[in-house]
Amino acid sequence: MGYVEFAKTIKQLTQEAGQPAMVSMKDIALRCGVSVATVSKALNGHQDVGSATRTRICNMADEMGYLTNSAARALKTNRTYHIGVLFVDDRRSGLGHEYFSAVLNSLKEEAETQGYDITFINRNVGNKPTTYLQHCLYRNLDGVVIACVAFNDPQVLELVSSSLPVVTIDHVFNNRIAVVSDNVNGTGALVRHVFALGHRRIAFIHGERTAVTENRLVGFYRACGELGLEIPPEYVLEGVYHDPDRCGELVQTLLRLPDPPTCILLPDDFSAIGGLNAIQKMGLSVPEDVSVTGYDGIHLASVIHPCLTTYYQDTTVLGRTAAAKLIELIERPKTALLDRIIIPGRLQEGQSVRYLNL
Amino acid sequence: MGYVEFAKTIKQLTQEAGQPAMVSMKDIALRCGVSVATVSKALNGHQDVGSATRTRICNMADEMGYLTNSAARALKTNRTYHIGVLFVDDRRSGLGHEYFSAVLNSLKEEAETQGYDITFINRNVGNKPTTYLQHCLYRNLDGVVIACVAFNDPQVLELVSSSLPVVTIDHVFNNRIAVVSDNVNGTGALVRHVFALGHRRIAFIHGERTAVTENRLVGFYRACGELGLEIPPEYVLEGVYHDPDRCGELVQTLLRLPDPPTCILLPDDFSAIGGLNAIQKMGLSVPEDVSVTGYDGIHLASVIHPCLTTYYQDTTVLGRTAAAKLIELIERPKTALLDRIIIPGRLQEGQSVRYLNL
DNA sequence: CGCCGCTACAAAAACGATTAAGATGTCAAT
DNA sequence: ATTGACATCTTAATCGTTTTTGTAGCGGCG
């Protein structure tokens, strides 16, 4: 039986069985008259394989539809080309949040183009509860991206202090790579923007106290300081991210002050909607009576009415960078710089901030 | 060296190395004075192991922090406890869409509680481009959930017609399990609802032609028929999902008709915002002058003003069911019913539809 | 007593790849 | 001719499981 006939037979067999009848290196070796070792080397680009043999093997591999068995490779090399992603979605602040799903999507794409797949980390192995770290070890993950979680969770800390390559998003740990959105300058940019439009009485409703929030507060106070603004303490309130109702209430609180602000910075675009509603409910309108800004720059911001002045966080670069840095750390641990990488965003002007005649 | 000392040593070693120094069945076997085979059986609950030995082995496994090596198990058993998810996010209609991220999240949780991890399917293996199917085979995925893709993509069809266990969401294939949102009754419910409120001139802006859209059209025309409504063809327009601008334009088109509708059904909540804006831009208001409904019942619908009357799609049940059905198909292929499962939603009344005095 | 059947374990062969170490052949230099 | 260097390929061990087959011991039964 000649070469071509044999190939046909193989295909027919696989067709018939309905199963793709996984072809292994052994099969290729058999057909090429070489050893499995040679096949492995040829396919992996090692140098001690003759160029004629190499092309013969590679062609045969294509011909036969060879696919690496990832489990076997992982077993032998301890490399899975799988990176874990830890996103927690309590109260819809994880995947449900457009910011994070956009970051995730970009992260996914970068990882995939580099040959890595992503998988979610959770707290069980088989049907037994475990820790995040154990789950990662069980799956032999090459590395982990952590985002959108309670970073003081003991299980998260265990993961961060493990020997696994880790990249965190929007939170900085010592001696770990962190990719963070530029919350300091982002908030600062908003302050300076509304200041330039004449606003002096600027209030800030921020989210729950997290690393992100701390940075936004720093950005806020620093910018105000540089502009010579004295912000009364009652202008700075703790709200809740992604909670239009709560933020709406706080907006009303602010507007009922004896000396109300002319502009209110809200924790994010979504909760800004609550602000808009609350203001409208008081018979006032945006931006004529009160100005408002959001944060995030999600699609929503530009389609609501009035569309929001906000600070766009570059989710694409954030996700891509996180993936790229993690892979760098995995593949070249010696040279990877353990540092904090700040991703700048961009002020996005809408119609929610009025020009104030001074 | 006694038992306790030995245990300590192990722990110290792993601490020092910084590496968790994976302990294998071999280590347990050594310490328990049994063979690896026995360890394997004990840990996997086989019957031919003495109960004393069994508990000794299990305790030791816990003690030493044993974790199954998933790669080795996968290699031997061809089961990875990994299910693939195919979500495509062209033009932000995948993960960026709250509907799908909610489905994904629910799917993830159900899979995880059953001991399965989820991973995204893409089109490369290593750094070479391949098909979705090849990717699944390369990763030895136990099964696949397909959602939110162009279901006529040849690569998707290849996957669907492969021998892999497959569950599709919102699209039905022959002899495959499909989990679909009840678009027929959902749209019907909206029609009946606005009819009950007195509306007779009801327009429908639907999304691009997909299986989902077809069902909604069926639901629309069927309900209208049952109610004895004659819908003029110019009342039914093809819009674009998740596109407020385009849908806004179409709303204006409808309202400029000589005999405009009193109520407009929009393709989803997000694009309904475009409808609201467009109406406002014409100097009209919702619901006083025109009534509007959305679809999806995402969080947004209830926070905008006026909040939307919409049809809530039960993303939680959708995702959970998809995962559960897929796992059933994987684990009990003989008894799993290859069928279409319809997940009902719920009409969610807002303030965007007015009561019309007839 | 001898045999059967049972329980409880061990031995060993896989799964499919990687890789160190060894083998072979060729050719140039001595 | 011998040697070494080099290129090219093979052998064989190994990763950590699972699973088939084998076997020792023991009690019961005719």
PDB file of N, CA, C and O in Angstrom, chain B residues 8 51 73 95 109 145 152 156 218 251 286 292 299:
ATOM      1  N   LYS B   8       7.064  17.059  59.697  1.00  0.00           N
ATOM      2  CA  LYS B   8       7.629  18.396  59.868  1.00  0.00           C
ATOM      3  C   LYS B   8       8.687  18.678  58.820  1.00  0.00           C
ATOM      4  O   LYS B   8       8.730  19.725  58.208  1.00  0.00           O
ATOM      5  N   SER B  51     -10.639  -1.085  54.909  1.00  0.00           N
ATOM      6  CA  SER B  51     -11.089   0.211  55.424  1.00  0.00           C
ATOM      7  C   SER B  51     -10.029   0.860  56.298  1.00  0.00           C
ATOM      8  O   SER B  51      -9.896   2.078  56.329  1.00  0.00           O
ATOM      9  N   ARG B  73      -3.808  12.624  35.370  1.00  0.00           N
ATOM     10  CA  ARG B  73      -5.110  11.968  35.318  1.00  0.00           C
ATOM     11  C   ARG B  73      -5.730  12.101  33.930  1.00  0.00           C
ATOM     12  O   ARG B  73      -6.266  11.140  33.377  1.00  0.00           O
ATOM     13  N   LEU B  95     -18.831  39.155  25.691  1.00  0.00           N
ATOM     14  CA  LEU B  95     -18.625  39.431  27.100  1.00  0.00           C
ATOM     15  C   LEU B  95     -19.078  40.830  27.466  1.00  0.00           C
ATOM     16  O   LEU B  95     -19.451  41.087  28.598  1.00  0.00           O
ATOM     17  N   GLU B 109     -20.469  29.098  37.649  1.00  0.00           N
ATOM     18  CA  GLU B 109     -20.708  28.655  39.015  1.00  0.00           C
ATOM     19  C   GLU B 109     -21.252  27.244  39.086  1.00  0.00           C
ATOM     20  O   GLU B 109     -20.821  26.451  39.923  1.00  0.00           O
ATOM     21  N   VAL B 145     -19.706  24.542  25.525  1.00  0.00           N
ATOM     22  CA  VAL B 145     -20.904  25.364  25.472  1.00  0.00           C
ATOM     23  C   VAL B 145     -20.680  26.455  24.435  1.00  0.00           C
ATOM     24  O   VAL B 145     -19.660  27.143  24.465  1.00  0.00           O
ATOM     25  N   ASN B 152     -23.558  30.157  11.918  1.00  0.00           N
ATOM     26  CA  ASN B 152     -23.346  29.597  10.585  1.00  0.00           C
ATOM     27  C   ASN B 152     -21.879  29.661  10.176  1.00  0.00           C
ATOM     28  O   ASN B 152     -21.520  29.302   9.068  1.00  0.00           O
ATOM     29  N   VAL B 156     -17.791  26.881  13.595  1.00  0.00           N
ATOM     30  CA  VAL B 156     -18.758  26.564  14.638  1.00  0.00           C
ATOM     31  C   VAL B 156     -19.532  25.312  14.243  1.00  0.00           C
ATOM     32  O   VAL B 156     -19.765  24.425  15.060  1.00  0.00           O
ATOM     33  N   VAL B 218     -41.617  35.522  15.521  1.00  0.00           N
ATOM     34  CA  VAL B 218     -42.730  34.587  15.622  1.00  0.00           C
ATOM     35  C   VAL B 218     -43.618  34.979  16.796  1.00  0.00           C
ATOM     36  O   VAL B 218     -44.851  35.060  16.675  1.00  0.00           O
ATOM     37  N   VAL B 251     -36.418  54.569  15.517  1.00  0.00           N
ATOM     38  CA  VAL B 251     -37.549  55.069  16.295  1.00  0.00           C
ATOM     39  C   VAL B 251     -38.066  56.355  15.642  1.00  0.00           C
ATOM     40  O   VAL B 251     -39.277  56.552  15.469  1.00  0.00           O
ATOM     41  N   VAL B 286     -41.483  60.059  26.932  1.00  0.00           N
ATOM     42  CA  VAL B 286     -41.871  58.681  27.236  1.00  0.00           C
ATOM     43  C   VAL B 286     -42.322  58.627  28.690  1.00  0.00           C
ATOM     44  O   VAL B 286     -41.619  59.133  29.558  1.00  0.00           O
ATOM     45  N   VAL B 292     -42.525  52.669  25.087  1.00  0.00           N
ATOM     46  CA  VAL B 292     -41.337  51.950  24.633  1.00  0.00           C
ATOM     47  C   VAL B 292     -41.117  50.731  25.543  1.00  0.00           C
ATOM     48  O   VAL B 292     -41.378  50.796  26.731  1.00  0.00           O
ATOM     49  N   HIS B 299     -29.782  45.136  34.679  1.00  0.00           N
ATOM     50  CA  HIS B 299     -29.819  46.079  35.792  1.00  0.00           C
ATOM     51  C   HIS B 299     -30.139  47.498  35.313  1.00  0.00           C
ATOM     52  O   HIS B 299     -30.948  48.211  35.896  1.00  0.00           O
TER      53      HIS B 299
END
